[in-house]
Amino acid sequence: MNKGFRQGIVNIAEICAQKEIADVIISPGSRSAPLTLAFLRHPELTCRTIVDERSAAFIALGLAQQTRRPVGLVCTSGTAGLNYSPAVAEAYYQEIPLLLFTADRPPEWIDQNDNQTIRQQQMYGGHCRGFFELPVDDSPPDAAWHLERIISDAVSTSLFPVPGPVHINVPLREPLYPESEFSYKKDAKVVSLTPSERSLSESVWQELASVWDEASKKLIVAGMHNPDPKLSKSLRELQQNPSVSVICDVTSNLSDASKIQHSDMFLGSGDLQVCQDLVPDLLLSFGGPVVSKNLKLFLRERKPRMHWQLQSSPQSIDTFQALTRIIPVSADYFFENLRKRLAANEGRSPGEFEHSYAGRWQAFEEKALSSIKKFLAEIPHCEFSAMNTILNRLPPQSHVQLGNSFIVRMANFLGAPDERNVKVNSNRGTSGIDGTLGTAVGAALATSKITTFIAGDLAFFYDRNALWHKYVPPNLRIVIINNQGGGIFRILDGARSLPELDQHFEVEHNLTAKNTAEDHNLSYMFCDSAENLEACLSEFFKPSDKAGILEVHTDKNVNAETFLQFKSIMKELK
Amino acid sequence: MNKGFRQGIVNIAEICAQKEIADVIISPGSRSAPLTLAFLRHPELTCRTIVDERSAAFIALGLAQQTRRPVGLVCTSGTAGLNYSPAVAEAYYQEIPLLLFTADRPPEWIDQNDNQTIRQQQMYGGHCRGFFELPVDDSPPDAAWHLERIISDAVSTSLFPVPGPVHINVPLREPLYPESEFSYKKDAKVVSLTPSERSLSESVWQELASVWDEASKKLIVAGMHNPDPKLSKSLRELQQNPSVSVICDVTSNLSDASKIQHSDMFLGSGDLQVCQDLVPDLLLSFGGPVVSKNLKLFLRERKPRMHWQLQSSPQSIDTFQALTRIIPVSADYFFENLRKRLAANEGRSPGEFEHSYAGRWQAFEEKALSSIKKFLAEIPHCEFSAMNTILNRLPPQSHVQLGNSFIVRMANFLGAPDERNVKVNSNRGTSGIDGTLGTAVGAALATSKITTFIAGDLAFFYDRNALWHKYVPPNLRIVIINNQGGGIFRILDGARSLPELDQHFEVEHNLTAKNTAEDHNLSYMFCDSAENLEACLSEFFKPSDKAGILEVHTDKNVNAETFLQFKSIMKELK
């Protein structure tokens, strides 16, 4: 039989399957072979093999971001697992469940100059929700009990109380390969975790509702959030009251619940009166980070008297430097209950709206909208116009992944593509460019809907290994807005005039994605004018049996000039 | 003037230059702009800008590996610095000095949902020789003193007592860009560190020498080591005594000091008599890891009575599970002094050599040599034959970087290319495939000599971003032995017969490096036969104004069959 090949390791896959894990991303290795085989052979798990661990982890993150279920990762011992760390940090701040299984040498071999042996315990520092070390031997019954319990606990910890990455370090002795077939222990110990929700007591609700009622200017700010029709409905109903305005971010997936989508633009006007009229008494925020720097500056400089935030941790996440109260319940629960409680004594007459708090926000929104429409009609082909065209041509009900840096900033100025009901994601947990392509690949694997990744050239090439495998799905569409470097520096006030700009900030290059597309069997289109772009897009989003890249060439100087124009029209919004 | 732009940050570059830093690798970012500009503008520093931080760190490692001086790295805040971590671990175990400057938000902004903000303190865990956090503000004179002192200390810590990576986290507030030119404070505080060496007292020497004299079978094992003519000379002289044998590793750069270069082959014979004849009384080891698994198994299974190791740490690095004594001095010092002390009372008559301990090793070495020559003459074109051809065609006095996995193992079986005086390096600190190309790029930047990187296809593609910049030097030669996947699994006993072999261990693919060469402006040659290879190599090593790739196609099944043949001839060596 399989002498020395550990049944306990085999059972990990069984426990994961019973705990409703569906996907595992495996990077090849020998030390990790027992884990690899346990997962690969389990009939209920979908396993994919990806060589570059950095991309593998971002692909897992993209999958889990869409499914909201933990995705397993398996790698061998040594530096392999360190390549997971950028994705681990992003998952931590995006609150995405991941299970990181790192194979390891047994502890006695650490620091003994043997191959692929490093200090793996706690290797993800403060960016994990949990760290577990598996026993080296599970032949003593108590060790077997420990191992099985750890797997249940690790899965539960990746989901509760706050979802996030969990690290399971797995020391393994030889033999690493089984001599014959193995079977799963169907009655392995599984500790299930009953879903639960936090709620507020009647007396707390009374207090909150009375403060809410008394506040005459109430602003709700939505950060990054998953689509949630029930939440949207509650927010729409709360806005029947003209003292309530809801601002949404391009990543908040609430464009059907908020009419204010261009605050990033008009709050950039720098006009004191604009700001003074819009300062709330009560600010209520929820969700992840917000993209808008102008919104952050507005609220930091003109602090509301009260700032309540729906968040799960007891430590302040005080983005606006105004936080006064943490309310640790979900947005869904909070707004539905608030709405129910207020429904009786609220109402709205059309007459009062114009001069109301909500009316003032609405007026600025409309000014911004007409101003940006005019601007877009007049500008030449550039990254800004291309971004607008692409966002407005995304297939209805499709998914989009926005790259970081200037890509997501442009999208936030333009606003989420309304009425098309597009789901928007972006790696705003840590806002790195390092794994955005991989995240999009993973997200595309989780759905049959078209998933469009929009990114700059640097972000694309940085993570091109995310295309280096057999699973690039045919519903993936990659739009590269190529400005031959990191164009964001050309529009940053301090950086623009530096003599080092071209070479050391933008890092100019003349690489295109053509060869990368060919290497990884993706279709490829190139365009460098507005007309081209329109024509390409008609083809690009059609269903296809392979993924595609559309590379949009833009001129960095035109990009910068256009953005300066945009800034000047922002300033005129009063 | 430059209001708010910190003079203290500018001075870091000055202190680094005075502490003899010569090279800095910068990855672009905005938070890191003050550091970037301080280093870029310093007249005594050579700065290079590389986008992908993972490759950037390995390039720095390659540079420092050759120069033995600390190389600076600069990145922005957030996950950028996490991409350094695989190279940091490799540098830690290879004892290579690196200075990691990670820009950070000020501490009050951590975990506040602001961009590119993660938990950066101690982010490299146990793989740094030191962690320093710079003050946020250096306007108080004591803070300025603290900052300057930290930079001196960080540089010193990267070199003493054991070289390695040191992390300096640099929290920065806006403004991040200077309004006008800045100048360096030439009298910034610099604390120099006087070079020193550890030595042994007369009484310790007496004791060691008397044990040495009494031992009748003395085996010296050299691990990974830099070339050192003085050390080679001492080792050659010590071998005048036929009770002394020196085994070297392909990475020990001592082939002129050891006649035993094929122990990996004959110790694999598994013959009891072979082993019994060769077990030493006294084992003396120095340097880094050894590649040979057969040597490790031989010494672990047949422990010498005494094992002395020259190492710098007080914790056992007990690769052979036989360690009895740590001697914390350099190999250079130790063997020179041992030789001097013994010179008087040693001598060697040719007659005694044949049946001596050294003679027995020599006999096996000769058998192995003739057997491997015969084997190489008979085998078809495969990775083993290609590796032999390439090693023997390396330009004299050139440098070679060996990829991990099967590449370095083949080289160790074949032995370092004798008499050509080639310097051999390999990332054996952690034996990862993740950054070997970057390391070779960095090593090539440190010299005008031809630097040849030999790697498998997976290692090449994994780190292809190491070619994505403007500094790929014309003396770099990349040989890819392409077996369409991770061929090592096809020769591993347990893995070979797995049904998952092709797809999930080898990860078969049909990618070539042609497009990558074109994208990054390298010359490209392809060959798939022994004749082709010979012809290509004549061209390949000629001086050129650009770097080149030679891709050697091999058949994975022929590779595996040939290696099995090799294993069977190893077994016959008795």
Coordinates of N, CA and C in Angstrom, one line a residue, chain B residues 385-471:
Chain B
S385 N 23.4 16.0 -23.1 CA 24.5 16.2 -24.0 C 24.7 17.7 -24.3
A386 N 23.5 18.4 -24.4 CA 23.6 19.8 -24.7 C 24.3 20.5 -23.6
M387 N 24.0 20.2 -22.4 CA 24.6 20.8 -21.2 C 26.1 20.6 -21.2
N388 N 26.5 19.4 -21.5 CA 28.0 19.1 -21.6 C 28.6 20.0 -22.7
T389 N 28.0 20.0 -23.9 CA 28.6 20.8 -25.0 C 28.7 22.3 -24.6
I390 N 27.6 22.8 -24.0 CA 27.6 24.2 -23.6 C 28.7 24.5 -22.6
L391 N 28.8 23.7 -21.5 CA 29.7 23.9 -20.5 C 31.2 23.9 -21.1
N392 N 31.4 23.1 -22.0 CA 32.7 22.9 -22.6 C 33.0 24.0 -23.6
R393 N 32.0 24.7 -24.0 CA 32.3 25.8 -25.0 C 32.2 27.2 -24.4
L394 N 32.0 27.3 -23.1 CA 32.0 28.6 -22.4 C 33.3 29.3 -22.6
P395 N 33.2 30.6 -22.9 CA 34.5 31.3 -23.1 C 35.4 31.2 -21.9
P396 N 36.7 31.1 -22.1 CA 37.6 31.1 -20.9 C 37.4 32.4 -20.1
Q397 N 37.6 32.3 -18.8 CA 37.5 33.4 -17.9 C 36.1 34.1 -17.9
S398 N 35.1 33.4 -18.5 CA 33.8 34.0 -18.5 C 33.0 33.6 -17.2
H399 N 31.8 34.1 -17.1 CA 31.0 33.8 -15.9 C 29.8 33.0 -16.4
V400 N 29.3 32.2 -15.5 CA 28.1 31.4 -15.9 C 27.1 31.4 -14.7
Q401 N 25.9 31.5 -14.9 CA 24.8 31.4 -13.9 C 24.0 30.2 -14.3
L402 N 24.0 29.3 -13.3 CA 23.2 28.0 -13.6 C 21.8 28.1 -13.0
G403 N 20.8 27.8 -13.8 CA 19.5 27.8 -13.4 C 19.3 26.6 -12.4
N404 N 18.2 26.7 -11.6 CA 18.0 25.7 -10.6 C 17.3 24.4 -11.2
S405 N 16.9 23.5 -10.4 CA 16.2 22.3 -10.7 C 17.2 21.4 -11.5
F406 N 16.9 20.9 -12.6 CA 17.7 19.9 -13.3 C 19.0 20.5 -13.9
I407 N 18.9 21.8 -14.2 CA 20.1 22.4 -14.8 C 21.4 22.3 -13.9
V408 N 21.2 22.7 -12.7 CA 22.4 22.7 -11.8 C 22.8 21.3 -11.4
R409 N 21.8 20.4 -11.4 CA 22.1 19.0 -11.1 C 22.9 18.4 -12.2
M410 N 22.5 18.6 -13.4 CA 23.3 18.1 -14.6 C 24.7 18.7 -14.5
A411 N 24.8 20.0 -14.3 CA 26.2 20.6 -14.2 C 27.0 20.0 -13.1
N412 N 26.4 19.6 -12.0 CA 27.1 19.1 -10.9 C 27.6 17.6 -11.2
F413 N 26.8 16.9 -11.9 CA 27.2 15.6 -12.4 C 28.4 15.7 -13.4
L414 N 28.3 16.7 -14.2 CA 29.4 16.9 -15.2 C 30.6 17.5 -14.7
G415 N 30.5 18.3 -13.6 CA 31.6 19.0 -13.0 C 31.8 20.3 -13.7
A416 N 32.4 21.2 -12.9 CA 32.7 22.6 -13.5 C 33.7 22.5 -14.6
P417 N 33.5 23.3 -15.6 CA 34.4 23.2 -16.8 C 35.8 23.6 -16.4
D418 N 36.6 22.6 -16.2 CA 38.0 22.7 -15.7 C 38.8 23.5 -16.6
E419 N 39.8 24.1 -16.1 CA 40.9 24.8 -16.9 C 40.4 26.0 -17.6
R420 N 39.1 26.1 -17.8 CA 38.6 27.3 -18.5 C 38.5 28.5 -17.5
N421 N 38.6 28.2 -16.2 CA 38.6 29.2 -15.2 C 37.3 30.0 -15.3
V422 N 36.2 29.3 -15.4 CA 34.9 30.0 -15.5 C 34.4 30.2 -14.1
K423 N 33.8 31.4 -13.8 CA 33.2 31.6 -12.5 C 31.8 31.1 -12.5
V424 N 31.4 30.3 -11.6 CA 30.1 29.7 -11.6 C 29.2 30.2 -10.4
N425 N 28.0 30.7 -10.7 CA 27.1 31.1 -9.7 C 25.7 30.4 -9.9
S426 N 25.0 30.3 -8.9 CA 23.6 29.7 -9.0 C 22.9 30.1 -7.8
N427 N 21.6 30.3 -7.9 CA 20.8 30.7 -6.8 C 20.4 29.5 -5.9
R428 N 21.5 29.0 -5.2 CA 21.3 27.9 -4.4 C 20.9 28.3 -2.9
G429 N 20.8 29.6 -2.7 CA 20.4 30.0 -1.3 C 19.0 29.3 -1.0
T430 N 18.1 29.5 -1.9 CA 16.8 28.9 -1.7 C 16.4 28.0 -2.9
S431 N 17.2 27.9 -3.9 CA 17.0 27.0 -5.0 C 15.7 27.2 -5.8
G432 N 15.2 28.4 -5.8 CA 13.9 28.7 -6.5 C 14.2 28.9 -8.0
I433 N 13.2 28.7 -8.8 CA 13.4 29.1 -10.2 C 13.0 30.5 -10.5
D434 N 12.4 31.2 -9.5 CA 11.7 32.4 -9.7 C 12.5 33.6 -10.2
G435 N 13.8 33.7 -9.9 CA 14.4 35.0 -10.3 C 15.8 34.7 -10.8
T436 N 16.0 33.6 -11.5 CA 17.4 33.2 -11.9 C 17.8 34.1 -13.1
L437 N 16.8 34.4 -14.0 CA 17.2 35.2 -15.2 C 17.6 36.6 -14.7
G438 N 16.8 37.2 -13.8 CA 17.1 38.5 -13.2 C 18.5 38.5 -12.6
T439 N 18.8 37.5 -11.9 CA 20.1 37.4 -11.2 C 21.2 37.4 -12.3
A440 N 21.0 36.7 -13.4 CA 22.0 36.7 -14.4 C 22.1 38.0 -15.1
V441 N 21.0 38.7 -15.3 CA 21.1 40.1 -15.9 C 21.9 41.0 -15.0
G442 N 21.6 40.9 -13.7 CA 22.4 41.7 -12.7 C 23.8 41.4 -12.7
A443 N 24.1 40.1 -12.7 CA 25.5 39.7 -12.7 C 26.2 40.1 -14.0
A444 N 25.5 40.1 -15.1 CA 26.1 40.6 -16.4 C 26.4 42.1 -16.3
L445 N 25.6 42.8 -15.6 CA 25.8 44.3 -15.5 C 27.0 44.6 -14.8
A446 N 27.5 43.7 -13.9 CA 28.6 44.0 -13.0 C 29.9 43.7 -13.7
T447 N 29.9 43.2 -14.9 CA 31.2 42.9 -15.5 C 31.1 43.1 -17.0
S448 N 32.3 43.1 -17.7 CA 32.2 43.2 -19.1 C 32.5 41.8 -19.7
K449 N 32.7 40.8 -18.8 CA 32.9 39.5 -19.3 C 31.6 38.8 -19.8
I450 N 31.7 37.9 -20.7 CA 30.5 37.2 -21.1 C 29.9 36.5 -19.9
T451 N 28.6 36.7 -19.7 CA 27.9 36.0 -18.6 C 26.8 35.2 -19.2
T452 N 27.0 33.9 -19.1 CA 26.0 33.0 -19.7 C 25.0 32.4 -18.7
F453 N 23.8 32.6 -19.0 CA 22.7 32.0 -18.1 C 22.2 30.8 -18.8
I454 N 22.2 29.7 -18.1 CA 21.7 28.4 -18.6 C 20.5 28.0 -17.8
A455 N 19.4 27.9 -18.4 CA 18.2 27.6 -17.7 C 17.2 26.7 -18.5
G456 N 16.2 26.2 -17.8 CA 15.1 25.5 -18.4 C 14.1 26.5 -18.9
D457 N 13.2 26.0 -19.7 CA 12.2 26.9 -20.3 C 11.3 27.6 -19.2
L458 N 10.9 26.8 -18.2 CA 10.0 27.4 -17.2 C 10.6 28.5 -16.4
A459 N 11.9 28.3 -16.0 CA 12.6 29.4 -15.3 C 12.7 30.6 -16.2
F460 N 13.0 30.4 -17.5 CA 13.1 31.6 -18.3 C 11.9 32.4 -18.4
F461 N 10.7 31.7 -18.7 CA 9.5 32.5 -18.9 C 9.0 33.0 -17.5
Y462 N 9.2 32.3 -16.5 CA 8.8 32.8 -15.2 C 9.3 34.2 -14.9
D463 N 10.6 34.4 -15.3 CA 11.2 35.7 -14.9 C 11.5 36.6 -16.2
R464 N 10.7 36.4 -17.2 CA 11.0 37.1 -18.5 C 11.0 38.7 -18.3
N465 N 10.2 39.1 -17.3 CA 10.2 40.6 -17.0 C 11.6 41.1 -16.7
A466 N 12.5 40.2 -16.3 CA 13.9 40.7 -16.1 C 14.6 41.3 -17.3
L467 N 13.9 41.0 -18.5 CA 14.5 41.6 -19.8 C 13.7 42.9 -20.2
W468 N 12.8 43.3 -19.4 CA 11.9 44.4 -19.7 C 12.4 45.7 -19.2
H469 N 13.5 46.2 -19.8 CA 14.1 47.5 -19.4 C 15.2 47.8 -20.4
K470 N 15.8 48.9 -20.2 CA 16.8 49.4 -21.2 C 18.2 49.0 -20.9
Y471 N 18.5 48.1 -20.0 CA 19.8 47.9 -19.5 C 20.3 46.5 -19.8

